[in-house]
mmCIF file of C-alpha atoms in Angstrom:
data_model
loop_
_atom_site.group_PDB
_atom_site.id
_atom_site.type_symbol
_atom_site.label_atom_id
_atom_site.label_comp_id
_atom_site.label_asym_id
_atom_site.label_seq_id
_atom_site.Cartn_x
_atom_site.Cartn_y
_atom_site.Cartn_z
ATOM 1 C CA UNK A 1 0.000 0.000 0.000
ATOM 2 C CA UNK A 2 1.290 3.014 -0.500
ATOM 3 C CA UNK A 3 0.397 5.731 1.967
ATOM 4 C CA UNK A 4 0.316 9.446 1.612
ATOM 5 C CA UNK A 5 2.575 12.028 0.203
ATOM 6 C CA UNK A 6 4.232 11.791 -3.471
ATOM 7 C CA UNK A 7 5.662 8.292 -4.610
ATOM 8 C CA UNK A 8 7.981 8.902 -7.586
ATOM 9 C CA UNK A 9 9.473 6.285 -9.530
ATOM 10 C CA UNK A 10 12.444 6.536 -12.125
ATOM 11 C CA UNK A 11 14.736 4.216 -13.888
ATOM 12 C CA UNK A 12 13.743 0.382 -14.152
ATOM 13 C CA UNK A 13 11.199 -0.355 -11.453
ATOM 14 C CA UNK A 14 10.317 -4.060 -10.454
ATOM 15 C CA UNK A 15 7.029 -5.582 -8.995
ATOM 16 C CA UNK A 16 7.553 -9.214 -7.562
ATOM 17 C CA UNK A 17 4.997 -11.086 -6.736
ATOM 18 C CA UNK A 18 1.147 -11.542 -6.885
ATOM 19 C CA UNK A 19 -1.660 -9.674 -4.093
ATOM 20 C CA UNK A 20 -2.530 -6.006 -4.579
ATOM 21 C CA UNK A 21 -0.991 -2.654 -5.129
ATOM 22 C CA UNK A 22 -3.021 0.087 -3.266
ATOM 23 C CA UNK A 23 -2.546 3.812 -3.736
ATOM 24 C CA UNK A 24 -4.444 5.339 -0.764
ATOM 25 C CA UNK A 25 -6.485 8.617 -0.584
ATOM 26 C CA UNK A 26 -3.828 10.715 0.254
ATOM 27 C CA UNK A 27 -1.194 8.830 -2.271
ATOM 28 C CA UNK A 28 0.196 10.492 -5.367
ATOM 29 C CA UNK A 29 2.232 8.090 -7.821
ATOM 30 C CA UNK A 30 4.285 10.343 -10.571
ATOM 31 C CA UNK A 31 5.230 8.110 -12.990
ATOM 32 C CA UNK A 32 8.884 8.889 -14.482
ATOM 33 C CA UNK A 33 9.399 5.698 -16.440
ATOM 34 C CA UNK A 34 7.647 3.261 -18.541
ATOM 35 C CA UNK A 35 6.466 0.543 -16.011
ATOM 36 C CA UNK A 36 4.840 -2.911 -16.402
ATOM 37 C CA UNK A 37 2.833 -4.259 -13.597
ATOM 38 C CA UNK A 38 2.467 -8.043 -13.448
ATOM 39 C CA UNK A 39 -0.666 -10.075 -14.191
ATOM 40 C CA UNK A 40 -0.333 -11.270 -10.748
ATOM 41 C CA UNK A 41 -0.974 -7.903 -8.756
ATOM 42 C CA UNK A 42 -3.879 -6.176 -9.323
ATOM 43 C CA UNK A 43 -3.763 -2.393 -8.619
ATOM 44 C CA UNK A 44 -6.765 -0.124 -6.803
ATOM 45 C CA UNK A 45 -6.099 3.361 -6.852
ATOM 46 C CA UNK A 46 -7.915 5.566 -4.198
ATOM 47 C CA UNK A 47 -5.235 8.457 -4.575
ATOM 48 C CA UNK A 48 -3.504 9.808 -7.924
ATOM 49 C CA UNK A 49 -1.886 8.846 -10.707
ATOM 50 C CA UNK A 50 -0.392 12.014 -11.907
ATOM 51 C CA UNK A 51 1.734 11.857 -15.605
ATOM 52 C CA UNK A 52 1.490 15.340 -15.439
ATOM 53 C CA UNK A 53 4.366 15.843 -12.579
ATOM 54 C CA UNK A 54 7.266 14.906 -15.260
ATOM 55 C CA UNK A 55 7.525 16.634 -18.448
ATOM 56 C CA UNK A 56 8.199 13.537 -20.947
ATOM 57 C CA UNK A 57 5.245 11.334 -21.643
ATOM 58 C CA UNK A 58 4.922 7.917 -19.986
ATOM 59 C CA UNK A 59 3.284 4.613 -20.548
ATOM 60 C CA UNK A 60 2.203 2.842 -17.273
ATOM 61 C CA UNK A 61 0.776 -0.934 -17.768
ATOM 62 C CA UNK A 62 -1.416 -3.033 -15.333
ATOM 63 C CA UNK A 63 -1.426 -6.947 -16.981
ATOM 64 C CA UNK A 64 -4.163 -7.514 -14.027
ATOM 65 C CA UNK A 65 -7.308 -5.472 -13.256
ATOM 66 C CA UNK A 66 -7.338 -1.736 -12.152
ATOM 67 C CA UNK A 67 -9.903 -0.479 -10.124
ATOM 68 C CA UNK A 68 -10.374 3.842 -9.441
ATOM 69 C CA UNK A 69 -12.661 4.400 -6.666
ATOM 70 C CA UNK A 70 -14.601 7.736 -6.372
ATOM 71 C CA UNK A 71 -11.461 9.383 -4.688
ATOM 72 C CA UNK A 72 -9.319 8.064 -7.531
ATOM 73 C CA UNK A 73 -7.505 10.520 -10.095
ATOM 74 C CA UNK A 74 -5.845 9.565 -13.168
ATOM 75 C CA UNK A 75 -4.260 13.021 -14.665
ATOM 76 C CA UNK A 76 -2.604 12.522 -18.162
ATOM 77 C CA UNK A 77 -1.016 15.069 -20.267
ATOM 78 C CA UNK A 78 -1.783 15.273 -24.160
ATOM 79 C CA UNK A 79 0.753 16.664 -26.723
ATOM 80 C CA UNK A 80 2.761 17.792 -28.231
ATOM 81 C CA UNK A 81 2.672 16.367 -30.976
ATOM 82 C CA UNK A 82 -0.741 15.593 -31.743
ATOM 83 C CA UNK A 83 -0.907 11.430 -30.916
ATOM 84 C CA UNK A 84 2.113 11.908 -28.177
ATOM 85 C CA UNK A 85 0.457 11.161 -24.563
ATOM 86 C CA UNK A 86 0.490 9.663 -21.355
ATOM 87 C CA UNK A 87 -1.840 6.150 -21.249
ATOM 88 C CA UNK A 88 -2.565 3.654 -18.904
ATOM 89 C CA UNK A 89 -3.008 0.327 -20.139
ATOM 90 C CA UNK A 90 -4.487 -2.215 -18.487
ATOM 91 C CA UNK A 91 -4.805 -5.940 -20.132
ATOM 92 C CA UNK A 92 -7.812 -7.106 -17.535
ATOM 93 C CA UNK A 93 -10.939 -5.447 -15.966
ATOM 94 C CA UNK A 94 -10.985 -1.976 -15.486
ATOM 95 C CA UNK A 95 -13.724 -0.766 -12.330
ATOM 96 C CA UNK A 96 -13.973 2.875 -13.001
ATOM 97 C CA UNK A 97 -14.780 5.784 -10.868
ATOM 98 C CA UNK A 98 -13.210 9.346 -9.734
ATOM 99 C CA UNK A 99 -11.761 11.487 -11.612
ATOM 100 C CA UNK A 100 -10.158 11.346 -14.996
ATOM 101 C CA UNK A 101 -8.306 14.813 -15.872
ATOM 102 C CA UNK A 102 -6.250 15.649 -19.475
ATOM 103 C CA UNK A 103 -3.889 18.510 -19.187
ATOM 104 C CA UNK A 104 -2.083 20.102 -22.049
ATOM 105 C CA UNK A 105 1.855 19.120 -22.203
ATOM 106 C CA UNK A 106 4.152 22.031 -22.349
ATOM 107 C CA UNK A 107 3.886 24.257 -25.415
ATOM 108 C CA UNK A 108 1.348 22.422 -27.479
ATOM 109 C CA UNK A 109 -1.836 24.566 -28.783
ATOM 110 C CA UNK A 110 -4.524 22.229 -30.499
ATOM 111 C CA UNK A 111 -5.834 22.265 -33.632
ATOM 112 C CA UNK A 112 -9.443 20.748 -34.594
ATOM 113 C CA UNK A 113 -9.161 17.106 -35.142
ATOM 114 C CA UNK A 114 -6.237 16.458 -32.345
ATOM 115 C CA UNK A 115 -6.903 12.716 -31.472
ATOM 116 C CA UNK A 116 -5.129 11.051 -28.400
ATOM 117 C CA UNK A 117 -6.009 7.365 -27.245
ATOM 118 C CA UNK A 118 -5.295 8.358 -23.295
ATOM 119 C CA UNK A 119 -6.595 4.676 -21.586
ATOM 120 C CA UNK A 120 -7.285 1.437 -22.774
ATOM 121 C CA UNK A 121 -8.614 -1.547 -20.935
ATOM 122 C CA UNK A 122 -9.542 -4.875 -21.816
ATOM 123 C CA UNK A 123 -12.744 -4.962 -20.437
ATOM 124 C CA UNK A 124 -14.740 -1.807 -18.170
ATOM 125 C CA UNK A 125 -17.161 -1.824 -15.605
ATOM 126 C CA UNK A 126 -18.347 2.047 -14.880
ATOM 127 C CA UNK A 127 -16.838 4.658 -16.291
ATOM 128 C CA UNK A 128 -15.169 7.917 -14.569
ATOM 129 C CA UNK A 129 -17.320 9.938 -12.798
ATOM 130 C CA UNK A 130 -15.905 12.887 -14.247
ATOM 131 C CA UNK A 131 -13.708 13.875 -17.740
ATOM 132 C CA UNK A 132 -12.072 16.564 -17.587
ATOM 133 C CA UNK A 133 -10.657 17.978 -20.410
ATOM 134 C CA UNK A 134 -8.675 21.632 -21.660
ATOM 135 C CA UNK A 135 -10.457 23.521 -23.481
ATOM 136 C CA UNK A 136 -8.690 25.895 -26.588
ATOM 137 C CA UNK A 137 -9.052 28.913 -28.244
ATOM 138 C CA UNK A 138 -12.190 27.892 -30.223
ATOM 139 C CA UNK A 139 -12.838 24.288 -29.414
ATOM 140 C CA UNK A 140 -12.858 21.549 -26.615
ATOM 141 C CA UNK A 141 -12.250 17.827 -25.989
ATOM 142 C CA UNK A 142 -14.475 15.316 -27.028
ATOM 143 C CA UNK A 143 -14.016 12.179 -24.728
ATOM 144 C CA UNK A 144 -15.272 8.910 -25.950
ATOM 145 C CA UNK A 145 -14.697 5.257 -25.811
ATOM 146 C CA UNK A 146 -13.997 3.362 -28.646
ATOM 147 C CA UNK A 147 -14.723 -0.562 -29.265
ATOM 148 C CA UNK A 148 -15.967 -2.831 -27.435
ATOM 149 C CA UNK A 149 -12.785 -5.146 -26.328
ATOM 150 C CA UNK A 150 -10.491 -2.985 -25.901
ATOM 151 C CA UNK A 151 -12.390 -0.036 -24.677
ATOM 152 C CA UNK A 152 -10.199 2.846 -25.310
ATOM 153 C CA UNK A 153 -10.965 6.538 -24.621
ATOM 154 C CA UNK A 154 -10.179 8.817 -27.233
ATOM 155 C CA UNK A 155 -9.836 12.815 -26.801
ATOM 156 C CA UNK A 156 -10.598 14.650 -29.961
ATOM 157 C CA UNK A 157 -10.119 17.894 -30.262
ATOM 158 C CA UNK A 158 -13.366 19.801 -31.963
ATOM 159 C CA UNK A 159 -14.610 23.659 -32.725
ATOM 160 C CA UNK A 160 -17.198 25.072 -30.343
ATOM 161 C CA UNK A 161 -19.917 27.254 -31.107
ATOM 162 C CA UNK A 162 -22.910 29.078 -29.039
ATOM 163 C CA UNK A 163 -26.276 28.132 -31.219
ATOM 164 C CA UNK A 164 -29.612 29.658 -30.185
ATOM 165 C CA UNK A 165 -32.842 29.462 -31.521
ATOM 166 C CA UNK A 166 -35.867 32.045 -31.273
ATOM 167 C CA UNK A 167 -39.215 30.738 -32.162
ATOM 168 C CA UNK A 168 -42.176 33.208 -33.191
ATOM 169 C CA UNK A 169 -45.425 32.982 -34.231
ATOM 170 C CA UNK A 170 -48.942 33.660 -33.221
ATOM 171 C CA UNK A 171 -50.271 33.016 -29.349
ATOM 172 C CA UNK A 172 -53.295 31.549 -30.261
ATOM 173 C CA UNK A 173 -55.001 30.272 -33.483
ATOM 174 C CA UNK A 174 -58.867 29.800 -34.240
ATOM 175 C CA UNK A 175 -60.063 26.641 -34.820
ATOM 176 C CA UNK A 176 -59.375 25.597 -38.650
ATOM 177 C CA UNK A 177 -57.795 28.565 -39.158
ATOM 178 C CA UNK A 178 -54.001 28.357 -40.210
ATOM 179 C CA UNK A 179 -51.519 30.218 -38.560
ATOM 180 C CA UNK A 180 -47.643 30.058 -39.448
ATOM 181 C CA UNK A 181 -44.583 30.336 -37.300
ATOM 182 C CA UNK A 182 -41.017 31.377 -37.772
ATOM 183 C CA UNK A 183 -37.969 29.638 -36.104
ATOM 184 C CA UNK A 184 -34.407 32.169 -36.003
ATOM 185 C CA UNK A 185 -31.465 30.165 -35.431
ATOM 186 C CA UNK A 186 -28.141 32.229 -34.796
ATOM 187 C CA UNK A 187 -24.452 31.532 -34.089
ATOM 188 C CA UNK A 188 -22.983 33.859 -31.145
ATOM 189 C CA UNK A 189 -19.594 35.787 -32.224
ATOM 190 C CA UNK A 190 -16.861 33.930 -31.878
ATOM 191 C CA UNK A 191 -14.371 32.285 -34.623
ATOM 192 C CA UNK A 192 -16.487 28.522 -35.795
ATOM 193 C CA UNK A 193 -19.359 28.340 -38.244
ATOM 194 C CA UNK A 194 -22.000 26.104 -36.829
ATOM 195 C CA UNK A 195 -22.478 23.584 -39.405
ATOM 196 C CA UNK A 196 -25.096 20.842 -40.105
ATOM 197 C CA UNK A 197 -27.226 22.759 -38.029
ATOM 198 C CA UNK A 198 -30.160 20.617 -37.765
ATOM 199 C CA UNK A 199 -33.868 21.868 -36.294
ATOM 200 C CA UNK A 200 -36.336 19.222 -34.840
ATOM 201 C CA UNK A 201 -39.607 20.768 -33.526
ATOM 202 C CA UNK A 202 -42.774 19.498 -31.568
ATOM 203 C CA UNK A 203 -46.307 20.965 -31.709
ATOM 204 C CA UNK A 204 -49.781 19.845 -29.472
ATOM 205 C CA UNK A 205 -52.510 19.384 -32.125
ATOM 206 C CA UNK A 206 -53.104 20.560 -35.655
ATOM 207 C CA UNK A 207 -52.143 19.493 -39.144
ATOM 208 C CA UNK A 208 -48.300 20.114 -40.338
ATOM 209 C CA UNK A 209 -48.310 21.227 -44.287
ATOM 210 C CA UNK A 210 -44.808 20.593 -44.889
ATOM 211 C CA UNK A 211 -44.758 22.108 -48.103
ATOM 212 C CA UNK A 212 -45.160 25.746 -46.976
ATOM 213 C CA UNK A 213 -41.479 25.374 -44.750
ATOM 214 C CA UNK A 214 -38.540 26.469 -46.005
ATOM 215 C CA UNK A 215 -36.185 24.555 -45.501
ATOM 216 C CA UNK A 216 -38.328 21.484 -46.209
ATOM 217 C CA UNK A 217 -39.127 20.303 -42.805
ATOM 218 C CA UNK A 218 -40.689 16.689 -42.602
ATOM 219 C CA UNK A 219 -42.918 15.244 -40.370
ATOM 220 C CA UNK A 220 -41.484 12.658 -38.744
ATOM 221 C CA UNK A 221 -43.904 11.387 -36.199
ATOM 222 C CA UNK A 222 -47.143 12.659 -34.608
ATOM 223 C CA UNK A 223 -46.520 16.291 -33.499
ATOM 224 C CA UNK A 224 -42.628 16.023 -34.543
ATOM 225 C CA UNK A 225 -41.129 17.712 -37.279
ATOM 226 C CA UNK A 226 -37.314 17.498 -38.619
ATOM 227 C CA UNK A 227 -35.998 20.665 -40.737
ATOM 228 C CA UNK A 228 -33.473 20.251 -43.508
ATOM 229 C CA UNK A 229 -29.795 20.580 -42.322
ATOM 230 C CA UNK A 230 -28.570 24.162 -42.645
ATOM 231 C CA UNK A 231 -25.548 23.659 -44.242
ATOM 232 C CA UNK A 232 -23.676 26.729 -42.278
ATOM 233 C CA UNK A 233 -23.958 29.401 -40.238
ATOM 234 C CA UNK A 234 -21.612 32.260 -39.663
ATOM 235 C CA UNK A 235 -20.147 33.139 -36.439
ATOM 236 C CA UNK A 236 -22.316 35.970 -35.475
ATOM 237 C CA UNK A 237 -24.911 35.539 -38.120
ATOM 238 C CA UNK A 238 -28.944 33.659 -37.670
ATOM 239 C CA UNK A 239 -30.955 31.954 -40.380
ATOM 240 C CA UNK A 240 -34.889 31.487 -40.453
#
């Protein structure tokens, strides 16, 4: 087990033995070398594992199971270059929980379409409670799992934008009468087009004449209704 404070390996590091390898709540590994843990010991981290205390990337590897509890953080640093990270690999079981946390390394700025594979497990059970992942001038992380044997979790780097919609139209209609409505969707000011932008729209009773909407809108369903994609929108600019 080890106990609290920092726990910092370096040069060739050896694990005899089978039984477990406990990091408790108050534990911080910092990895500094590759290291392979043994089929045999089976590792349970209630602390930290923190890549991001030495500035080269590192590759730590658990042949057994690994189980995070909900004090558990993994902390991983991504680039440069784009594909260059910290991973854990673990061969058996992973039982997830905690915390998992994605820093950028020193000196790298994204670009749209970054990927990193930061974990991979043979099998999972759970997931982290909690991804958390830089964000860039003009875009975020994406954080998703990948397969189904192994399950890795990829971080993809991709554009944000701030789409609203305003909906107008009359506050009551008479019945069989026809009333139309207008839906304004804008892009806030920033530096990404919103793209794709697709509108899906519900309504209580009545008859839907697609034909009068521009874009064609379909109805899908009962009281559901799916707009054409709008191909793009400008930052700072709306389309009805």
């Amino acid at each position: 087990t080890y106990l609290g404070g920092l726990h910092a390996f370096a040069g060739t590091q050896t694990f005899p033995g089978n039984g477990a390898l406990n990091i408790a709540p108050s534990g911080t590994w910092k990895p500094g070398t590759p290291m392979t843990i043994p089929a045999g010991i089976n590792v349970t981290n209630n602390g930290a594992i923190d890549f991001s205390l030495v500035p080269a990337v590192q590759t730590v590897s658990v042949l057994g199971a690994y189980t995070q509890s909900v004090t558990g953080v993994l902390k991983e640093k991504i680039g440069p270059p784009p594909g260059s990270n910290d991973i854990l690999n673990v061969t058996g079981n992973s039982t997830l929980a905690g915390n998992f946390t994605a820093v950028l390394g020193a000196g790298y700025t994204p670009s749209n379409g970054d990927t990193f594979n930061v974990f991979s497990t043979g099998t999972r059970t759970g997931d982290f409670g909690n991804k958390t992942v830089p964000a860039f001038a003009g875009g975020t992380f994406v954080a998703n799992y990948l397969g189904v044997s192994p399950n890795i979790l990829q971080l993809v780097a991709a554009p944000t934008v701030d789409v609203s919609i305003l909906k107008t139209g009359p506050a009551s209609v008479l019945h069989n009468a026809t009333a139309s409505y207008t839906v304004k969707v804008g892009n806030a000011a920033g530096v990404n087009p919103a793209t794709n932008v697709v509108i899906n729209d519900t309504f209580n009773s009545g008859t839907f004449n697609p034909g009068l909407s521009t874009p064609g809108c379909t109805l899908v369903s009962a009281g559901n209704v799916t707009c054409a994609p709008i191909a793009s929108i400008a930052p700072g600019a709306s389309v009805n």
